[in-house]
mmCIF file of C-alpha atoms in Angstrom:
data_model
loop_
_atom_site.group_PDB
_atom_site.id
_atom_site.type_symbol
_atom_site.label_atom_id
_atom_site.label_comp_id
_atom_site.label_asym_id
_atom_site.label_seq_id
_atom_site.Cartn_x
_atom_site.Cartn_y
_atom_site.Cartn_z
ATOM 1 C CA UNK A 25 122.885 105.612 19.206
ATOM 2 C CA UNK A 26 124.038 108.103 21.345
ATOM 3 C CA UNK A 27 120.618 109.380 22.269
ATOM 4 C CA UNK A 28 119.437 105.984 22.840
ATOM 5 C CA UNK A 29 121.763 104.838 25.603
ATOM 6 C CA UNK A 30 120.568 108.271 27.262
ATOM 7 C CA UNK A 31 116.945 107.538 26.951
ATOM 8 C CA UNK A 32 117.559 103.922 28.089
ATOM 9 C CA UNK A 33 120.124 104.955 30.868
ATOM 10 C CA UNK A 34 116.840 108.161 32.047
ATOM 11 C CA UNK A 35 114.555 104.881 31.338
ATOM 12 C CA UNK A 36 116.481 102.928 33.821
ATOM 13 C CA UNK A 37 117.194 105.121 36.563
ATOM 14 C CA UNK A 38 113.563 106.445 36.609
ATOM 15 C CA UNK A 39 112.354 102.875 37.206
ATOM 16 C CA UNK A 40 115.171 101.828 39.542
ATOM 17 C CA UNK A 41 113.556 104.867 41.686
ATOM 18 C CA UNK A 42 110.346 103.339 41.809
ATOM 19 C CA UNK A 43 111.095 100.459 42.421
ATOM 20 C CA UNK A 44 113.389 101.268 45.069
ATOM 21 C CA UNK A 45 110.518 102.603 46.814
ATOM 22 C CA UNK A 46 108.274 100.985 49.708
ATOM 23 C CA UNK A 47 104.991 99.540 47.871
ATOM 24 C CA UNK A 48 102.585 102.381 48.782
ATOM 25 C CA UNK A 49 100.299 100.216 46.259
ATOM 26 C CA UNK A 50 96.915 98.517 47.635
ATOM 27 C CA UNK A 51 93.910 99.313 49.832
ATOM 28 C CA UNK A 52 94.784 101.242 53.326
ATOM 29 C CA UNK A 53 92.886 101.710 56.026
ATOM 30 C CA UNK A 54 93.163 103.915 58.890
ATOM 31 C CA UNK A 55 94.320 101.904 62.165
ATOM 32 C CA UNK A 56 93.756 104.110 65.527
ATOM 33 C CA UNK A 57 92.570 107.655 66.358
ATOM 34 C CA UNK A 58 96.219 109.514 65.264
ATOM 35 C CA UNK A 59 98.069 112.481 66.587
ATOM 36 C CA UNK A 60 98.138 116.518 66.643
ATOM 37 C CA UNK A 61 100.195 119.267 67.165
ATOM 38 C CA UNK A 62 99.238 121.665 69.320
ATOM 39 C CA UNK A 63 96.547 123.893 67.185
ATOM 40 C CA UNK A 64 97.108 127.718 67.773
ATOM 41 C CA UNK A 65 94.412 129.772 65.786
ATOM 42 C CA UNK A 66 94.974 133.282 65.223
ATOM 43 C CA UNK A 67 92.248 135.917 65.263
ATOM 44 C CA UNK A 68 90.944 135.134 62.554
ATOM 45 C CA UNK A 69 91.315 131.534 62.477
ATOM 46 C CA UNK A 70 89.272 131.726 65.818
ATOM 47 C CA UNK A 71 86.890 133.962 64.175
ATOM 48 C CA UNK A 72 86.140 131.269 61.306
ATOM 49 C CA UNK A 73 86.107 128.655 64.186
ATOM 50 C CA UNK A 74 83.640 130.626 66.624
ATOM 51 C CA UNK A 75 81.015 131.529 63.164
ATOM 52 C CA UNK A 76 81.547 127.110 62.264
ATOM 53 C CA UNK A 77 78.351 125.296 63.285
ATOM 54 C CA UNK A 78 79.119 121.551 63.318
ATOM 55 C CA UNK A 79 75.528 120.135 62.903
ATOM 56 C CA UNK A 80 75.028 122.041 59.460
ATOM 57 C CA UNK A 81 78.065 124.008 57.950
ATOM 58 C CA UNK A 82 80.496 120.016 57.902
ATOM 59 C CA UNK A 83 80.146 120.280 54.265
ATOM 60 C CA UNK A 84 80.378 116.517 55.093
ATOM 61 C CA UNK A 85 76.397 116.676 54.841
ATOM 62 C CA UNK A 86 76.336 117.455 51.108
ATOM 63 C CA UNK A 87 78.956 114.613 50.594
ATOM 64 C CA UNK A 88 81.436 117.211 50.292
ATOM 65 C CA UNK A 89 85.220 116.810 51.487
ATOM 66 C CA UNK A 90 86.221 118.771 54.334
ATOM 67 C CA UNK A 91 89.857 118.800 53.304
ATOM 68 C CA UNK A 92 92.128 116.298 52.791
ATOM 69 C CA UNK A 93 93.507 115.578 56.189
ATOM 70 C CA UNK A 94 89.252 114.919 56.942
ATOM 71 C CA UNK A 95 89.318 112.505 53.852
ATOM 72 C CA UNK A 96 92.239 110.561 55.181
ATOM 73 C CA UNK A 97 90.970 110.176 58.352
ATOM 74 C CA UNK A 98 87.934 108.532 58.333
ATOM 75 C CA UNK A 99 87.602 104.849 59.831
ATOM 76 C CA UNK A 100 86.591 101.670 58.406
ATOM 77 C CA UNK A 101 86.730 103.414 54.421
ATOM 78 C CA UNK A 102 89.232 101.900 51.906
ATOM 79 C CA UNK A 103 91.707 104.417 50.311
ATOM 80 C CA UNK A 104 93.445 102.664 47.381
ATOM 81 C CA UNK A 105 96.887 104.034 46.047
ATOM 82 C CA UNK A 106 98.258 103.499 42.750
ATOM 83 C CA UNK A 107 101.893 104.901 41.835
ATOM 84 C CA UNK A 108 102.720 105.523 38.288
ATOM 85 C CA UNK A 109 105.861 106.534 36.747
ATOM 86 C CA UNK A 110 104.297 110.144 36.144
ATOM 87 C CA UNK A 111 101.041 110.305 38.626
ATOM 88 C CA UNK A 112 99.557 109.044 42.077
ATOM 89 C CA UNK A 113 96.359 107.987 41.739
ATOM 90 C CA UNK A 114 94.314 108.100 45.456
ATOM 91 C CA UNK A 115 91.005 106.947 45.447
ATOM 92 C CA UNK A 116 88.859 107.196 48.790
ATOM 93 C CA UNK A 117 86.154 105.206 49.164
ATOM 94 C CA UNK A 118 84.562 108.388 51.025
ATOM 95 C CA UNK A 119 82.437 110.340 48.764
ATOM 96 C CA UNK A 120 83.841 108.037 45.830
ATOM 97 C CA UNK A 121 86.632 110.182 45.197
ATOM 98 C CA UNK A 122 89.420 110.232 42.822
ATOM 99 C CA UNK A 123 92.744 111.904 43.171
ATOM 100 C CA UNK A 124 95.299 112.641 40.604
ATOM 101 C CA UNK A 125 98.440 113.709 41.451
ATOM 102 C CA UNK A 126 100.998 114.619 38.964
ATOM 103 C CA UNK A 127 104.851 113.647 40.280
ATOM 104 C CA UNK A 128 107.231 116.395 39.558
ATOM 105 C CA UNK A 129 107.602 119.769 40.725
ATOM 106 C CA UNK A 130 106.001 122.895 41.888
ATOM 107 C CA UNK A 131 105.766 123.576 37.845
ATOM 108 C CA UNK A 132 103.565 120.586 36.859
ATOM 109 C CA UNK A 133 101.097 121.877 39.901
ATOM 110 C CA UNK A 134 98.107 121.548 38.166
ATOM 111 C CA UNK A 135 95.567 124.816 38.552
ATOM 112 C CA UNK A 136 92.431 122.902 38.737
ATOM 113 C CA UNK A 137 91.443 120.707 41.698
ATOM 114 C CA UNK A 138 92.817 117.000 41.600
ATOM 115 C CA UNK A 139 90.273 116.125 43.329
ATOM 116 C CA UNK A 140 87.035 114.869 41.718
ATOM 117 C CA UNK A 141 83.958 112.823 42.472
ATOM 118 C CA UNK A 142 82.244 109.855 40.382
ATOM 119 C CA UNK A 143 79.730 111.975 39.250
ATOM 120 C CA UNK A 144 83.207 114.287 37.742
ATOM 121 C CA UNK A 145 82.417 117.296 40.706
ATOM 122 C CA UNK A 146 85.669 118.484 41.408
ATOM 123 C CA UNK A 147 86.247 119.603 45.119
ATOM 124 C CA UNK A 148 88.518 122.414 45.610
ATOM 125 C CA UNK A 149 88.297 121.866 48.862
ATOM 126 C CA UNK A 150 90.873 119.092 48.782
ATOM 127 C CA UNK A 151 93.349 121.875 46.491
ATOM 128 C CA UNK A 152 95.684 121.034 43.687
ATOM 129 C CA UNK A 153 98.242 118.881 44.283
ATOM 130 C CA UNK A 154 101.815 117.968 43.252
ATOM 131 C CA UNK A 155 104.257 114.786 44.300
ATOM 132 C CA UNK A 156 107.558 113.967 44.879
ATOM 133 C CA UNK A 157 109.700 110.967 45.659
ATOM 134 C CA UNK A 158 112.285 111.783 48.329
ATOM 135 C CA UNK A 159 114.114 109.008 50.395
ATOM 136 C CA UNK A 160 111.681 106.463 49.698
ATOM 137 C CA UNK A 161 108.728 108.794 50.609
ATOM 138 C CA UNK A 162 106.082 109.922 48.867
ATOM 139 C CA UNK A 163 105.857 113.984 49.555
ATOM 140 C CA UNK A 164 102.136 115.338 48.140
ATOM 141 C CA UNK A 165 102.426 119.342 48.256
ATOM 142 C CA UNK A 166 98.517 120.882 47.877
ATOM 143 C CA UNK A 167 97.603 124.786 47.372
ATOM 144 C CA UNK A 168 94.646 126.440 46.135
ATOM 145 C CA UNK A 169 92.188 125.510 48.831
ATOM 146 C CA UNK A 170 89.057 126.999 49.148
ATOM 147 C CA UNK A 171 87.614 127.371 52.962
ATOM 148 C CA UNK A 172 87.229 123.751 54.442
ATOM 149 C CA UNK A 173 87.872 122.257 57.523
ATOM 150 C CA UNK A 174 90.911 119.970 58.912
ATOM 151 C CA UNK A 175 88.852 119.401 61.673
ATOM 152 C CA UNK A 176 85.496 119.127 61.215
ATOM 153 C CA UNK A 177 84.669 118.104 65.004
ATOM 154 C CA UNK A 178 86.145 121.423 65.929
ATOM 155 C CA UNK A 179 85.912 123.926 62.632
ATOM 156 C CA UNK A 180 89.496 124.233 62.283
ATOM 157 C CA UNK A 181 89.610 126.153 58.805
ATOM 158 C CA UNK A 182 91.915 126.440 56.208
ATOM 159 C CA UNK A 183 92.006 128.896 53.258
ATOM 160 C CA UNK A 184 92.960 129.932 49.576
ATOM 161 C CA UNK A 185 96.588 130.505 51.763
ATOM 162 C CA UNK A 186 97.312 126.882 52.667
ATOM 163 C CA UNK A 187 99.858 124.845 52.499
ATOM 164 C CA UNK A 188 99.356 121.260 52.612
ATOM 165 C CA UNK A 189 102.088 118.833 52.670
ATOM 166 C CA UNK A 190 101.739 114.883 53.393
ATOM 167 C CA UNK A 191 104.469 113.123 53.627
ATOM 168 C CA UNK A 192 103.711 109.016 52.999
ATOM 169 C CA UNK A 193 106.311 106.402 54.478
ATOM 170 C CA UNK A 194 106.263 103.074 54.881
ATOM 171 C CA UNK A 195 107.284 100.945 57.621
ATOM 172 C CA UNK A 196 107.193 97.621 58.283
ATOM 173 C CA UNK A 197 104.233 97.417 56.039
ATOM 174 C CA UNK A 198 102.756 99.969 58.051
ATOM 175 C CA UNK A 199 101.718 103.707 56.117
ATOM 176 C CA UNK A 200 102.602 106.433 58.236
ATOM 177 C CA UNK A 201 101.343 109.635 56.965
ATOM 178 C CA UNK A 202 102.327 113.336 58.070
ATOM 179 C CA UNK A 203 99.951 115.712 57.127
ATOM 180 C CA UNK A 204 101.712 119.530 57.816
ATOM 181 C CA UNK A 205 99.582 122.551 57.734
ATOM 182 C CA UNK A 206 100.803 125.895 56.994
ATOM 183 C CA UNK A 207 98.594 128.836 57.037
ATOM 184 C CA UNK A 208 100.071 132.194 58.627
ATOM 185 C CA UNK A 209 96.453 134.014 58.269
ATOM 186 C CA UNK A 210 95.170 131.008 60.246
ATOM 187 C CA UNK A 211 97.485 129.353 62.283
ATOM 188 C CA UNK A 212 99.825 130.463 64.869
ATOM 189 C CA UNK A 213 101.951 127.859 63.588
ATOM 190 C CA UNK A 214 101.952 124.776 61.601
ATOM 191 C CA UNK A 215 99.642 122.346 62.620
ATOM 192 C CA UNK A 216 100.939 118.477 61.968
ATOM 193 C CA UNK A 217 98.891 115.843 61.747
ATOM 194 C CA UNK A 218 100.010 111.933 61.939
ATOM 195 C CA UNK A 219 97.675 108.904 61.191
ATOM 196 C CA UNK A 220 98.459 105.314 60.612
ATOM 197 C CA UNK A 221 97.231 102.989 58.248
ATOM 198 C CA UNK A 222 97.371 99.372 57.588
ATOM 199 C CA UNK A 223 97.231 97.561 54.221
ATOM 200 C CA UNK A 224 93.798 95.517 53.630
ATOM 201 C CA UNK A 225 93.364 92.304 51.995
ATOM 202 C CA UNK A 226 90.848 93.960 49.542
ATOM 203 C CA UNK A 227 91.879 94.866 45.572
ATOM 204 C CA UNK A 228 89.579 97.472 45.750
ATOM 205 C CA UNK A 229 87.218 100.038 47.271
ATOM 206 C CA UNK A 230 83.393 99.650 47.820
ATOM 207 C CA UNK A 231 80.860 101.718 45.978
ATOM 208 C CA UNK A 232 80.126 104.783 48.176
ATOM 209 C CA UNK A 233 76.988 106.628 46.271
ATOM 210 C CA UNK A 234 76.912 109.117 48.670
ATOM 211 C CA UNK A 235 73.383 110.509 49.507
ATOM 212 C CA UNK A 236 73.323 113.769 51.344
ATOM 213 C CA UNK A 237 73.041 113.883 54.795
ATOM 214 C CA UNK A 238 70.300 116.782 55.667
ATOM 215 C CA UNK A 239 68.391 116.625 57.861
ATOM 216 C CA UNK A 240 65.230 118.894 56.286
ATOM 217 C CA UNK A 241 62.528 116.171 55.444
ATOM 218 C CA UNK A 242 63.172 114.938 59.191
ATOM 219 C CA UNK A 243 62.820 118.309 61.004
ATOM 220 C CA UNK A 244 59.608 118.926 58.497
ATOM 221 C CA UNK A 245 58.264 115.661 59.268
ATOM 222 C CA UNK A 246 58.573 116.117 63.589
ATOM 223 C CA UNK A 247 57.257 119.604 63.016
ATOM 224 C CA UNK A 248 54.238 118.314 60.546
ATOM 225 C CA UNK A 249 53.828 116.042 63.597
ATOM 226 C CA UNK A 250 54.059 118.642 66.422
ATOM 227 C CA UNK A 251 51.480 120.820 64.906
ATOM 228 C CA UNK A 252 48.861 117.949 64.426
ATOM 229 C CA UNK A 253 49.266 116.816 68.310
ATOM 230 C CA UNK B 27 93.296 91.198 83.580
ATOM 231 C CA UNK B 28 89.942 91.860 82.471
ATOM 232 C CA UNK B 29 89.572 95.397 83.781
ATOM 233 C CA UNK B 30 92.988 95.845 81.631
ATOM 234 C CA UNK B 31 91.027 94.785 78.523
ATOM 235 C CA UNK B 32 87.449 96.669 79.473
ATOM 236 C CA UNK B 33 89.861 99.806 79.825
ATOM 237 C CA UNK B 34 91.376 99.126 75.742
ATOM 238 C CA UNK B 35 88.392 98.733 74.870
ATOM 239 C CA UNK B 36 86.760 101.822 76.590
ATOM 240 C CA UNK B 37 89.453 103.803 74.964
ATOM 241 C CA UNK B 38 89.066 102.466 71.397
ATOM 242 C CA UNK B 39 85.756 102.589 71.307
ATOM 243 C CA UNK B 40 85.284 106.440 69.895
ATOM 244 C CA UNK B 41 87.364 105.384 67.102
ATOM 245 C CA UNK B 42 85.434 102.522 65.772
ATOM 246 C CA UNK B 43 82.505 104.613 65.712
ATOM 247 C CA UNK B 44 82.370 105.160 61.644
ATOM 248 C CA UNK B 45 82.624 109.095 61.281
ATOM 249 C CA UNK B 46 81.359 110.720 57.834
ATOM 250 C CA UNK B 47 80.179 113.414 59.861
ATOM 251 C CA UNK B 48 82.108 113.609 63.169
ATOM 252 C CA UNK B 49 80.243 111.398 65.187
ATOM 253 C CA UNK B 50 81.455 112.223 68.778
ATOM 254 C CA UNK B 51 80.804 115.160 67.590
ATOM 255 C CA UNK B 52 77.491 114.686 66.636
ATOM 256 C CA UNK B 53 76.119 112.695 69.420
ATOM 257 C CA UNK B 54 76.682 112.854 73.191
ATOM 258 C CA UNK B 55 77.709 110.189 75.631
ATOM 259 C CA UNK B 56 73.613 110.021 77.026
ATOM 260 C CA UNK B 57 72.337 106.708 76.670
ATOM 261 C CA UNK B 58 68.679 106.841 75.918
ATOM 262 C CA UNK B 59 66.243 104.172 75.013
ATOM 263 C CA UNK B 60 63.268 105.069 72.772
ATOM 264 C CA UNK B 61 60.406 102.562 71.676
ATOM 265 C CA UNK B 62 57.930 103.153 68.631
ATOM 266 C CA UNK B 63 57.192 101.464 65.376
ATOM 267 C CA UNK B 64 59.474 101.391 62.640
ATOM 268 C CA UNK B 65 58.200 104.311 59.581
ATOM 269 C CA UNK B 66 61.353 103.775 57.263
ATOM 270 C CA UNK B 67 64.693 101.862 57.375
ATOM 271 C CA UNK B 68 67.627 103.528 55.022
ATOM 272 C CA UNK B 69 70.488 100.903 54.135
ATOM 273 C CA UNK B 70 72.942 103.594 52.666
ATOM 274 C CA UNK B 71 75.760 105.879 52.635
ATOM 275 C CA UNK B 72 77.182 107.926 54.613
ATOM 276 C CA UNK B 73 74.576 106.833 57.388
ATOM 277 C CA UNK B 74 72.445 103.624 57.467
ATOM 278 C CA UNK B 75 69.420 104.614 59.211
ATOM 279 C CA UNK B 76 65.891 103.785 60.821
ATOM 280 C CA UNK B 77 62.928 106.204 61.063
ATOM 281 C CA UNK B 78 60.778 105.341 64.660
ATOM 282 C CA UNK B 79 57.534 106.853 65.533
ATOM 283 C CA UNK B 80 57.411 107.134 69.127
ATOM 284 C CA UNK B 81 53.405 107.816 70.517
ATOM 285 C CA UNK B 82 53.305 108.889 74.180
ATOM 286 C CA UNK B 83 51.075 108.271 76.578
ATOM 287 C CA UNK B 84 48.846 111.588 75.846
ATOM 288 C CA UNK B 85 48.771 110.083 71.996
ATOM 289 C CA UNK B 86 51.341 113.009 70.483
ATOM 290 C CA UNK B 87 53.398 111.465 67.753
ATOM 291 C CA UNK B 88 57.201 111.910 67.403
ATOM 292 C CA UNK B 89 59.473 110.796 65.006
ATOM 293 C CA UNK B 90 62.954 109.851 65.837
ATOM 294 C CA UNK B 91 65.787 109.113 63.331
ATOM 295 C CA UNK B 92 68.276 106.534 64.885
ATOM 296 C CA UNK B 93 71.560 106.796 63.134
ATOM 297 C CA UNK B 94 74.131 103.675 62.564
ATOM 298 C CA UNK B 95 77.380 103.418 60.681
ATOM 299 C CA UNK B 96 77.777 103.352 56.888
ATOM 300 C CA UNK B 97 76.102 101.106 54.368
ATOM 301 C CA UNK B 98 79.940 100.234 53.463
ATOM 302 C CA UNK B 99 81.413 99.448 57.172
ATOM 303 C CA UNK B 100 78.210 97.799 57.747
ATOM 304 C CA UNK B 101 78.877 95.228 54.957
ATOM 305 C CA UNK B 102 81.998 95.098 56.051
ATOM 306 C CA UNK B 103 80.971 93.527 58.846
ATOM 307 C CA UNK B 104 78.578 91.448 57.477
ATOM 308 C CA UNK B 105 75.693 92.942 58.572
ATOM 309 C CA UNK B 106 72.227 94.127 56.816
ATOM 310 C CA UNK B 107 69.264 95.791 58.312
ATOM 311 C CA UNK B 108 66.948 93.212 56.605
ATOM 312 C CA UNK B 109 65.730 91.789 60.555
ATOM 313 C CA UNK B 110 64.448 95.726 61.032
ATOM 314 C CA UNK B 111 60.835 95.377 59.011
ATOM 315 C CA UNK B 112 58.853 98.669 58.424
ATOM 316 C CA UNK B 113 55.685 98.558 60.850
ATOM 317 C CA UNK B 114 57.281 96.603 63.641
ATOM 318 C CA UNK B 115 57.118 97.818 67.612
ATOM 319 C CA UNK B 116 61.247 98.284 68.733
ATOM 320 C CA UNK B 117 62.792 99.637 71.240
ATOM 321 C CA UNK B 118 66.100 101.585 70.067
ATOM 322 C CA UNK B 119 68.921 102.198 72.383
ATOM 323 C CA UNK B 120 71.517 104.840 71.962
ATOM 324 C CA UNK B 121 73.459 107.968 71.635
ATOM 325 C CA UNK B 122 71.142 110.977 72.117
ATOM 326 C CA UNK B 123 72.143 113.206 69.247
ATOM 327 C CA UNK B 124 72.847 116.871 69.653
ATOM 328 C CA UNK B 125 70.235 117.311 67.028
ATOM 329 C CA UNK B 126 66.214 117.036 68.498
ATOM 330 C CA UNK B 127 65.149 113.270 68.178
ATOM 331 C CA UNK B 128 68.531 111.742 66.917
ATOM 332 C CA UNK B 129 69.980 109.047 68.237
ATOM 333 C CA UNK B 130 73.414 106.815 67.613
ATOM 334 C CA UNK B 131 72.131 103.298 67.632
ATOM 335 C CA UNK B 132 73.694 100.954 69.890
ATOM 336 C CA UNK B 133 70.938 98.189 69.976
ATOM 337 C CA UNK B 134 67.626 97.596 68.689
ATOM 338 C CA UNK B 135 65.137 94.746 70.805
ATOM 339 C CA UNK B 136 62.394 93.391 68.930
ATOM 340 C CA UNK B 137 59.049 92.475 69.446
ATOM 341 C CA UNK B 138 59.771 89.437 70.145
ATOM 342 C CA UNK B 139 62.851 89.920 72.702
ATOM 343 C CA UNK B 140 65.289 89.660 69.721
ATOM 344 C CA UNK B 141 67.945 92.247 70.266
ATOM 345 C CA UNK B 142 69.914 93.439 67.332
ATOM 346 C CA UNK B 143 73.125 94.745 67.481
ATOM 347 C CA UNK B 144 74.551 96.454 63.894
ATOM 348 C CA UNK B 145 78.003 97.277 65.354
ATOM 349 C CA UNK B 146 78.944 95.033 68.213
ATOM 350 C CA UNK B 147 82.353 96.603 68.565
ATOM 351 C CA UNK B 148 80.790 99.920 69.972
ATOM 352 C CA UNK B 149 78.997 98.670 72.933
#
């Protein structure tokens, strides 16, 4: 009897903590161009910058993710978020990507990327993740990166040493995510990243069936050209 | 008023652009016009796209591939690439791509005068 009024007292308070929480539920989409902190590379984040060529090392043109903060900001693509009493389900329409986040602490961080495609490719790229409910927010803490980009405009890099955090809040039915990079090998200091997204009408995400974006058959087909003219 | 709204719009306009690949990044501000007959049109993710043979006046052949947004943001909009017919004479207007014979398209006239604009909110 005992053990029942505990499980239905841990029942109760678990669910009275969701639902005390903003509705991060729905499709978002990013609204505006965002913010960044000042970005201080250190020598060797400027040496992974200065060796980054944009038109063919964005892994962007294999339908890769960059890195997370990349995924999240990307314009007119749905991102649909699903809260569970035990997980966080993302999906991006980008790439057709699924994340799954377990809730809990840095113990239930999962080893292998939560990141996967479709097709099931997982992308360590966008690391292993963990979340937590704090205040009403949603805190997402990633690790185990492999090299990837935060920017891909620019080739700002991150590494197996990041530290991801994103921190989701709701405000007047506005999402307000903090994306906080920390990366000593990298970054002079962290580099904090804040986008704003609004919530869409839709239920869902589109289809994206990615195709890769090279650009081989093109260059073969002006050069074909070139050498007949 | 209307200088107030030109200058918004001027200032949102990078962001609208639909960005798998960076696409500031990936094209420069040049405006360039290219004509040519239309070789293949690609209605898909990440980048809808139209293949243009461009002959110039010594006969030497050169294809261009003129870049638009996504298949998805495209149907978004409402818009399909069904007006752009393989073997038609066009005249694309764009973004000159940092890439050799790349464009962004802004605008596409047809043979007939018929200009075709895939993503109004960039021009």
């Amino acid at each position: 009897m005992m053990f029942r009024r505990l499980l239905l007292s841990s029942a109760f308070s678990l669910s009275a903590s969701v639902l005390a929480l903003p509705d991060f539920s729905g499709v978002w989409m990013l609204s505006g161009p965002g913010s960044e902190s000042e970005i201080l590379l250190t020598e060797e984040g400027r040496r992974l910058q200065w060796e980054y060529d944009l038109l063919t090392d964005d892994p962007s043109l294999l339908c890769v993710p960059a890195s997370v903060a990349r995924i999240w900001a990307n314009p007119n693509s749905g991102i649909k978020i699903e809260l569970s009493d035990d997980a966080v389900l993302i999906s991006y329409e980008l790439f057709d990507l699924r994340r799954k986040i377990p809730i809990g602490d840095v113990s239930v961080m999962p080893v292998l990327p939560s990141t996967k495609n479709l097709s099931g490719t997982a992308f360590s790229e966008m690391g292993s993740s963990v979340a937590q409910l704090e205040n009403g927010r949603l805190i997402i803490e990633s690790r185990n990166h492999t090299i990837g980009y935060i920017r891909t405009s620019r080739g700002i890099p991150q590494s197996s040493n990041t530290v991801a955090f994103e921190e989701l809040d709701i405000e007047e039915g506005v999402l307000h995510i903090t994306h906080t990079y920390i990366d000593d090998t990298l970054y002079e200091k962290p580099i904090v990243l804040e986008y704003v997204f609004i919530k869409t009408e839709e239920s869902d995400i589109f289809l994206y069936e990615c195709s890769d974006a090279d650009y081989d058959w093109f260059n073969k087909l002006n050069a074909s050209a070139q050498e007949l003219n | 008023m209307k200088s107030l709204m030109f200058l918004v719009a001027c200032l949102c306009m990078p962001f609208f652009i639909n960005a798998h690949h960076s696409t500031n990044a990936n094209f420069t501000q040049e405006i360039i016009s290219i004509d040519g007959v239309i070789e293949r049109v690609r209605f898909q993710n990440p980048h809808a796209s139209v293949l243009i043979k461009n002959t110039n006046h010594q006969g030497a052949e050169t294809f261009w591939l003129i870049e638009s947004g996504a298949r998805t943001t495209l149907e978004r909009l409402g818009i399909s690439l069904d007006v752009l017919k393989v073997g038609s004479k066009v005249t694309a207007t764009g973004r000159k791509g940092r890439r050799q014979y790349t464009m962004y398209l802004r605008e596409i006239e047809l043979a007939d005068g018929t200009v075709f604009v895939p993503q109004p909110d960039l021009n």
